[in-house]
């Protein structure tokens, strides 16, 4: 049985599906009216349940209506649910859409002001408080994984400088296990401005770096307000950002000092979480 | 200038390039005469430098000859270096091969016997000793990331049960930062057999699990011979494997107890490395 707001669509060029066309190619972050696409049952359920972002529409494969019945009860009655055969859905998306469930969210006015997000956190979160700060991370998988780890280890927010890619990009949302849809974040400005906002709010900044002059992670007392700063995979953090923070090193094998940036964040976050437990 | 053993190839169906055709689709692990494909400058350089696996041939885009000159000096003189224009290389590989450098390695007789690998380690590695053990990991990215983390935190070997995917698959090699090309591993048998081999060699096994009855990671003394066991993402380790090991838990936020399996391995390995430092 179709939900009340279901609308059957039989041709791929139906204009109501425009937000879903060629989603791999489309630059959803800038040229698409502030919309973003969410895929997969668990993530769409998170989008609906958390309610942080408005939902413009859902787009389902007709074979998925029954397994998704529990999700559909969460869809507000004024949100259209477009339903199409698998071949139409594939043609719209531009690739085989095996998951069969998409939603279009509205970014609204996402936060670019780190100070504003930090003042909201200060009102809502008891101490201790942890931030994850990302500078110049251009890989959506890494940004998504950083959010997933921040959520797993109880960080209060993620700050991203303007060089980072969009955490509301489809792949970043998926890799984050949906946590970019609810974990507070601010995205914009320079790395130096982001660090200044954290310091102004009373946070000590640990700059994660493989450089030998970094203090070993476990050697430092964990401050009540701590921001963990990660830089681009490959070059790492620039010297000026490291110089204005506490350089911290994850001890590693001498011959192979390389782990993924999100993994480095997880190691630091796990240590901090365990130290405070 | 071309190296002595360079062979110019101008058509995509040249039979000498058969190992490189349609490399995305081909199941290199079983049906391909025990060969494997390595891509990218750094990884091919690792393959040549480490010398653990025989190299059957290289296949380069002609525009990459000059930037790869330092690598080419490492190629044994009896190993052919096929050189082709970019469009021929793309047609052979079946997708745009931007990296422009491939090599075909020979697996030879890769180890399936965990006990044999452990006896070699016992002769070569001083204590303390760490193993990473993987059960039922079917995702090449995760297997590759596990190797990368094992290498970064000085593990002596990786054991994989027969349900795990091949660490010499192209994507696993790349994600591992080439460490599957040199870090000792054994791949085969059941999870229980793998654990028994580790115990017979004197290793204590920590079974990583989010279950509440696991001991918090930092609460345990680190044994001199430690094996860290990771299970499939999603279901995790089966009960019988957990029951025959020490269940260990990474403390996490109550509402979101989910991190990637390779990330969990990194957190455990980093803790063990730091504890011993």
XYZ file of C-alpha atoms in Angstrom:
554
model
C 0.000 0.000 0.000
C 1.329 3.434 -0.870
C 1.519 6.124 1.790
C -0.870 9.057 1.286
C 1.780 11.402 -0.019
C 3.243 8.891 -2.506
C 3.487 10.039 -6.102
C 4.139 7.447 -8.791
C 6.634 8.529 -11.410
C 7.146 6.558 -14.586
C 9.587 8.615 -16.666
C 13.109 9.603 -15.765
C 12.817 13.158 -17.062
C 9.945 14.108 -14.745
C 10.920 17.601 -13.522
C 9.977 16.776 -9.932
C 12.998 14.462 -9.834
C 15.433 17.170 -10.901
C 17.244 17.218 -7.526
C 18.044 13.522 -7.968
C 19.372 13.538 -11.534
C 22.983 12.486 -12.137
C 23.818 12.748 -8.478
C 27.365 11.561 -8.940
C 28.275 14.377 -11.276
C 26.290 17.181 -9.757
C 28.024 19.609 -7.504
C 25.400 19.608 -4.824
C 27.437 21.782 -2.544
C 27.311 25.027 -4.474
C 25.126 25.003 -7.535
C 22.094 23.219 -6.307
C 19.992 25.607 -4.301
C 21.352 24.523 -0.945
C 20.015 20.995 -1.236
C 21.815 17.779 -0.356
C 21.126 14.129 -1.113
C 20.994 11.348 1.456
C 21.034 7.672 0.431
C 20.322 4.418 2.190
C 17.732 3.321 4.709
C 19.650 3.948 7.921
C 20.860 7.380 6.875
C 17.482 8.556 5.589
C 15.974 7.339 8.850
C 18.562 9.420 10.732
C 17.715 12.491 8.624
C 14.012 12.127 9.458
C 14.423 11.214 13.113
C 16.948 13.883 14.043
C 14.960 16.635 12.359
C 17.879 19.016 12.167
C 17.456 19.618 8.436
C 14.221 20.114 6.540
C 13.360 17.300 4.132
C 12.154 18.389 0.714
C 11.221 14.969 -0.721
C 11.949 11.257 -0.716
C 12.582 9.136 -3.799
C 12.102 5.378 -3.501
C 12.252 2.346 -5.694
C 8.800 0.765 -5.747
C 10.178 -2.572 -4.537
C 11.405 -0.886 -1.356
C 8.069 0.450 -0.162
C 7.322 -2.469 2.084
C 10.745 -2.804 3.779
C 10.709 0.960 4.334
C 7.247 1.116 5.866
C 8.622 2.019 9.316
C 10.599 4.923 7.881
C 7.656 6.223 5.911
C 5.630 6.743 9.066
C 8.176 9.416 9.998
C 7.729 11.441 6.800
C 5.766 14.665 7.408
C 2.500 14.622 5.482
C 3.447 17.611 3.316
C 6.664 15.980 2.047
C 6.203 14.209 -1.288
C 7.422 10.608 -1.600
C 8.248 9.899 -5.221
C 8.055 6.226 -6.162
C 9.423 4.756 -9.387
C 10.421 1.427 -10.920
C 14.082 0.439 -10.482
C 15.009 1.221 -14.096
C 13.588 4.733 -13.844
C 15.417 5.295 -10.565
C 18.711 4.098 -12.086
C 18.197 6.338 -15.115
C 17.557 9.366 -12.912
C 20.466 8.777 -10.555
C 22.839 7.953 -13.384
C 24.057 4.664 -11.892
C 22.486 1.492 -10.442
C 20.765 2.683 -7.279
C 20.676 -0.663 -5.468
C 19.875 0.919 -2.124
C 16.619 2.171 -3.612
C 16.093 4.982 -1.153
C 17.096 8.619 -1.487
C 16.041 11.804 0.257
C 16.616 15.448 -0.594
C 17.425 17.650 2.383
C 17.669 21.426 2.643
C 20.814 22.850 4.149
C 19.239 26.077 5.219
C 21.718 28.407 6.804
C 24.481 26.035 7.854
C 26.866 27.472 10.377
C 30.011 29.116 9.089
C 30.769 30.889 12.343
C 32.760 28.658 14.697
C 32.312 31.091 17.580
C 28.539 30.861 17.328
C 28.574 27.054 17.388
C 30.940 27.108 20.346
C 28.711 29.484 22.302
C 25.756 27.148 21.705
C 27.818 24.200 22.938
C 28.899 26.135 26.015
C 25.241 26.557 26.940
C 24.261 22.946 26.251
C 27.206 20.663 27.009
C 28.602 20.030 30.460
C 32.373 19.782 30.858
C 34.554 18.063 29.890
C 34.194 19.081 26.270
C 35.970 17.856 23.146
C 36.089 19.386 19.672
C 37.449 17.888 16.486
C 38.926 20.531 14.157
C 39.722 19.796 10.518
C 41.937 21.901 8.300
C 42.156 21.448 4.542
C 40.609 17.953 4.331
C 39.480 17.615 0.728
C 38.507 13.940 0.741
C 34.842 13.217 1.464
C 35.568 9.763 2.864
C 38.029 11.224 5.352
C 35.675 14.006 6.441
C 32.870 11.474 6.877
C 35.108 9.124 8.850
C 36.244 12.018 11.078
C 32.607 12.754 11.933
C 31.906 9.066 12.615
C 34.833 8.926 15.031
C 33.889 12.246 16.657
C 30.392 10.873 17.269
C 31.681 7.542 18.586
C 33.976 9.230 21.089
C 31.523 11.859 22.225
C 32.943 15.025 20.678
C 30.594 18.003 21.105
C 31.205 19.516 17.680
C 33.348 19.434 14.568
C 34.886 22.616 13.192
C 36.018 22.631 9.549
C 37.918 25.448 7.893
C 36.815 26.710 4.502
C 39.377 24.517 2.704
C 37.590 21.357 3.836
C 35.016 19.687 1.632
C 31.325 19.643 2.448
C 30.237 17.247 5.232
C 26.764 17.193 3.699
C 28.014 15.694 0.450
C 26.386 12.297 -0.182
C 29.506 10.187 0.358
C 30.573 12.094 3.464
C 27.131 11.573 5.005
C 27.237 7.854 4.266
C 30.764 7.281 5.605
C 29.907 9.312 8.715
C 27.133 6.789 9.513
C 24.779 9.741 9.283
C 26.498 11.711 12.028
C 27.029 14.786 9.817
C 23.224 15.058 9.910
C 23.138 15.741 13.646
C 26.571 16.442 15.147
C 26.971 20.245 15.445
C 29.507 21.679 13.025
C 30.741 24.962 11.618
C 32.347 25.143 8.182
C 34.199 28.202 6.933
C 36.990 30.688 7.471
C 40.709 30.058 7.674
C 42.445 27.496 9.844
C 43.886 30.315 11.963
C 40.435 31.843 12.504
C 39.027 28.470 13.497
C 41.815 27.964 16.042
C 41.339 31.453 17.418
C 37.626 30.791 17.949
C 38.456 27.610 19.869
C 41.040 29.377 22.020
C 38.682 32.297 22.676
C 36.142 29.762 23.949
C 38.720 28.365 26.371
C 39.863 25.289 24.463
C 43.424 23.977 24.462
C 44.343 22.917 20.908
C 46.321 19.737 20.273
C 47.769 19.821 16.757
C 48.219 16.216 15.647
C 51.491 15.831 13.763
C 53.986 13.041 13.081
C 56.828 15.543 13.697
C 59.374 14.403 16.236
C 58.899 17.487 18.438
C 55.306 16.550 19.189
C 54.583 15.323 22.708
C 53.578 11.640 22.794
C 49.776 11.480 23.038
C 49.645 9.606 26.339
C 52.188 11.903 28.021
C 49.873 14.912 28.334
C 47.188 15.622 30.902
C 43.835 15.951 29.133
C 42.404 19.466 29.583
C 38.714 19.908 30.399
C 38.202 21.760 27.138
C 40.218 20.158 24.383
C 40.234 20.686 20.617
C 41.976 18.056 18.474
C 43.254 19.536 15.216
C 43.892 17.394 12.107
C 45.448 18.519 8.826
C 45.469 17.351 5.234
C 46.602 13.825 4.556
C 49.955 14.015 2.863
C 51.286 17.454 3.768
C 49.731 17.484 7.254
C 49.178 20.702 9.163
C 51.002 23.863 8.105
C 53.757 25.082 10.407
C 51.944 28.236 11.492
C 48.967 26.288 12.831
C 51.216 23.823 14.657
C 53.205 26.692 16.148
C 50.126 28.225 17.746
C 48.994 24.935 19.329
C 50.372 22.064 21.393
C 52.042 19.685 18.913
C 51.029 16.114 19.756
C 52.387 12.941 18.213
C 50.967 9.426 18.073
C 53.958 7.127 18.710
C 54.504 4.874 15.695
C 56.953 2.453 14.176
C 60.010 4.366 12.974
C 59.961 2.850 9.515
C 56.335 3.566 8.645
C 54.963 6.687 10.300
C 51.773 6.917 8.316
C 48.181 6.380 9.265
C 45.038 7.773 7.707
C 44.038 11.209 9.008
C 40.656 10.052 10.293
C 42.359 7.098 11.969
C 44.780 9.467 13.695
C 41.788 11.423 14.933
C 40.203 8.228 16.247
C 43.330 7.267 18.162
C 43.464 10.712 19.797
C 39.719 10.837 20.500
C 39.714 7.293 21.950
C 42.604 8.172 24.245
C 40.850 11.312 25.472
C 37.545 9.504 25.966
C 39.198 6.685 27.932
C 41.265 9.118 30.022
C 38.117 10.920 31.124
C 36.028 7.806 31.749
C 65.113 7.844 -23.218
C 63.655 4.369 -22.891
C 65.259 1.840 -20.542
C 66.871 -1.153 -22.261
C 64.060 -3.540 -21.503
C 61.274 -1.167 -22.647
C 58.883 -2.519 -25.232
C 56.623 -0.088 -27.055
C 53.061 -1.297 -27.463
C 50.604 0.504 -29.706
C 47.457 -1.651 -29.673
C 45.315 -2.559 -26.701
C 44.830 -6.190 -27.688
C 48.539 -7.030 -27.645
C 48.653 -10.432 -25.897
C 51.615 -9.397 -23.753
C 49.262 -7.043 -21.910
C 46.768 -9.799 -21.061
C 47.466 -9.617 -17.301
C 46.469 -5.938 -17.331
C 43.194 -6.162 -19.269
C 39.965 -5.109 -17.530
C 41.653 -5.129 -14.163
C 38.556 -3.934 -12.346
C 36.452 -6.888 -13.389
C 39.035 -9.606 -13.327
C 39.181 -11.853 -10.323
C 42.911 -11.750 -9.949
C 42.837 -13.734 -6.769
C 41.795 -17.096 -8.148
C 41.548 -17.296 -11.908
C 44.640 -15.509 -12.970
C 47.576 -17.802 -12.556
C 48.629 -16.459 -9.190
C 49.369 -12.973 -10.459
C 48.439 -9.687 -8.822
C 48.395 -6.099 -10.050
C 50.037 -3.175 -8.296
C 49.264 0.430 -9.254
C 50.830 3.774 -8.514
C 54.392 5.000 -8.249
C 54.937 4.583 -4.522
C 53.427 1.110 -4.382
C 55.287 -0.174 -7.440
C 58.470 1.212 -5.923
C 57.694 -0.728 -2.725
C 57.121 -3.924 -4.715
C 60.515 -3.547 -6.421
C 62.465 -2.420 -3.366
C 61.140 -5.012 -0.908
C 61.714 -7.884 -3.320
C 59.363 -10.243 -1.506
C 57.384 -11.035 -4.639
C 58.734 -11.678 -8.118
C 57.822 -9.029 -10.695
C 56.641 -10.338 -14.043
C 56.369 -7.039 -15.935
C 55.701 -3.308 -15.679
C 53.218 -1.377 -17.782
C 53.676 2.394 -18.044
C 52.091 5.293 -19.826
C 54.698 6.836 -22.130
C 54.294 10.250 -20.510
C 55.374 8.764 -17.169
C 58.766 7.463 -18.267
C 60.669 10.519 -17.157
C 59.053 10.973 -13.703
C 59.535 7.253 -13.082
C 63.199 7.167 -14.064
C 64.330 6.477 -10.482
C 61.967 3.517 -10.185
C 63.064 2.067 -13.499
C 66.634 1.722 -12.296
C 65.316 -0.882 -9.826
C 63.720 -3.081 -12.480
C 65.713 -6.285 -13.065
C 67.028 -6.431 -16.616
C 65.009 -9.518 -17.534
C 61.689 -7.928 -16.579
C 59.890 -6.357 -19.561
C 58.664 -2.773 -19.236
C 55.720 -2.260 -21.572
C 55.176 1.344 -22.608
C 52.043 2.633 -24.334
C 50.213 5.890 -25.093
C 47.608 6.944 -22.495
C 44.641 5.943 -24.672
C 46.020 2.435 -25.190
C 46.655 2.085 -21.457
C 43.111 3.229 -20.632
C 41.659 0.796 -23.179
C 43.632 -2.099 -21.719
C 42.836 -1.328 -18.091
C 39.192 -0.646 -18.835
C 39.110 2.746 -17.112
C 41.136 5.976 -17.129
C 44.494 4.948 -15.700
C 45.613 8.393 -14.521
C 48.375 6.996 -12.344
C 50.010 5.642 -15.466
C 52.030 2.969 -13.730
C 51.151 -0.680 -13.176
C 53.150 -3.765 -12.315
C 52.269 -7.440 -12.419
C 53.571 -9.456 -9.482
C 53.645 -13.199 -8.907
C 52.181 -14.473 -5.668
C 54.157 -17.675 -5.638
C 53.293 -19.873 -2.716
C 51.728 -17.395 -0.285
C 51.473 -18.649 3.257
C 48.264 -20.318 4.331
C 49.735 -21.879 7.443
C 49.599 -19.478 10.389
C 51.809 -21.741 12.519
C 54.588 -21.586 9.926
C 54.513 -17.785 9.771
C 54.526 -17.605 13.562
C 57.528 -19.912 13.825
C 59.405 -17.673 11.368
C 58.501 -14.625 13.443
C 59.625 -16.344 16.624
C 63.069 -16.791 15.083
C 63.327 -13.252 13.708
C 61.455 -10.871 16.020
C 62.530 -10.000 19.544
C 59.817 -9.669 22.193
C 57.466 -7.965 22.714
C 55.516 -9.189 19.716
C 52.142 -8.128 18.343
C 49.903 -9.862 15.803
C 46.817 -8.537 14.088
C 44.273 -11.288 13.362
C 41.348 -10.747 10.978
C 38.268 -12.963 10.775
C 35.745 -12.720 7.959
C 36.731 -9.288 6.622
C 35.343 -9.183 3.087
C 36.009 -5.525 2.275
C 39.311 -4.829 0.502
C 39.533 -1.280 1.844
C 39.215 -2.543 5.414
C 41.792 -5.296 4.933
C 44.186 -2.799 3.371
C 43.624 -0.287 6.172
C 44.225 -3.022 8.768
C 47.608 -3.766 7.208
C 48.498 -0.070 7.081
C 47.726 0.268 10.788
C 49.553 -2.966 11.636
C 52.632 -1.626 9.848
C 52.371 1.796 11.484
C 52.197 0.320 14.975
C 54.889 -2.292 14.474
C 52.874 -5.506 14.347
C 55.039 -8.485 13.384
C 52.465 -10.207 11.189
C 48.837 -10.271 10.106
C 46.863 -13.507 10.199
C 43.685 -13.726 8.072
C 41.241 -16.593 8.147
C 39.997 -18.084 4.898
C 36.833 -15.955 4.968
C 38.862 -12.766 4.546
C 39.435 -11.268 1.127
C 42.831 -11.246 -0.555
C 45.359 -8.702 0.782
C 47.101 -8.802 -2.600
C 44.059 -7.494 -4.421
C 44.836 -4.175 -6.142
C 42.699 -1.967 -3.877
C 43.862 -3.671 -0.688
C 47.488 -3.106 -1.685
C 46.860 0.567 -2.410
C 44.935 1.272 0.806
C 47.610 -0.577 2.803
C 50.205 1.936 1.548
C 51.961 -1.067 0.065
C 52.402 -2.845 3.384
C 50.681 -6.031 2.171
C 53.718 -6.347 -0.129
C 56.140 -6.818 2.786
C 54.417 -7.377 6.123
C 54.386 -11.151 6.844
C 50.924 -12.667 6.638
C 49.165 -16.026 6.503
C 45.754 -16.370 4.856
C 43.594 -19.463 5.229
C 41.821 -21.881 7.538
C 39.054 -21.151 10.003
C 38.981 -18.429 12.628
C 39.257 -21.078 15.345
C 42.324 -22.636 13.690
C 43.950 -19.233 13.383
C 43.354 -18.528 17.067
C 44.678 -21.939 18.052
C 47.891 -21.319 16.105
C 48.359 -18.007 17.919
C 47.746 -19.583 21.321
C 50.069 -22.508 20.530
C 52.784 -19.959 19.780
C 52.246 -18.359 23.184
C 50.092 -15.386 22.246
C 47.284 -14.015 24.400
C 44.328 -13.145 22.149
C 42.313 -9.969 22.709
C 38.976 -10.247 20.892
C 37.843 -6.689 20.089
C 34.109 -6.355 20.642
C 31.663 -3.569 21.511
C 29.899 -5.964 23.923
C 29.462 -4.621 27.420
C 31.303 -7.558 29.030
C 34.547 -6.672 27.280
C 37.290 -5.249 29.492
C 38.052 -1.586 28.731
C 41.150 -1.490 26.522
C 43.282 0.576 28.891
C 42.415 -1.570 31.931
C 44.476 -4.586 30.894
C 48.197 -5.200 31.254
C 49.714 -5.697 27.796
C 51.195 -9.202 27.452
C 54.585 -9.691 25.816
C 52.982 -11.750 23.079
C 49.654 -10.247 22.097
C 47.285 -11.011 19.209
C 44.525 -8.479 18.492
C 41.524 -10.134 16.839
C 39.033 -8.183 14.691
C 35.796 -9.486 13.181
C 33.485 -8.549 10.341
C 32.095 -5.032 10.314
C 28.405 -5.260 11.128
C 28.034 -8.615 12.851
C 31.415 -8.452 14.595
C 33.151 -11.544 15.926
C 31.143 -14.747 16.423
C 30.462 -15.757 20.013
C 32.643 -18.872 19.918
C 35.748 -16.905 18.970
C 35.071 -14.285 21.640
C 34.521 -17.043 24.230
C 37.957 -18.510 23.628
C 39.753 -15.155 23.940
C 39.904 -12.141 26.247
C 37.001 -9.872 25.226
C 38.228 -6.282 25.015
C 36.137 -3.180 24.479
C 37.069 0.296 23.279
C 35.102 2.692 25.505
C 32.733 4.777 23.379
C 29.827 7.161 23.591
C 26.741 5.236 24.687
C 24.555 6.524 21.868
C 26.869 5.684 18.980
C 29.032 2.632 19.591
C 30.267 2.238 16.050
C 33.658 2.739 14.510
C 35.160 1.198 11.418
C 36.822 -2.186 12.008
C 40.249 -1.019 10.826
C 39.903 2.062 13.016
C 39.147 -0.149 16.017
C 42.294 -2.086 15.208
C 44.296 1.148 15.048
C 43.029 2.289 18.437
C 44.026 -1.039 20.003
C 47.388 -1.205 18.210
C 48.209 2.419 19.112
C 47.429 1.748 22.774
C 49.638 -1.355 22.801
C 52.481 0.417 21.008
C 52.357 3.374 23.418
C 52.110 1.114 26.480
C 55.292 -0.681 25.492
C 57.235 2.419 24.450
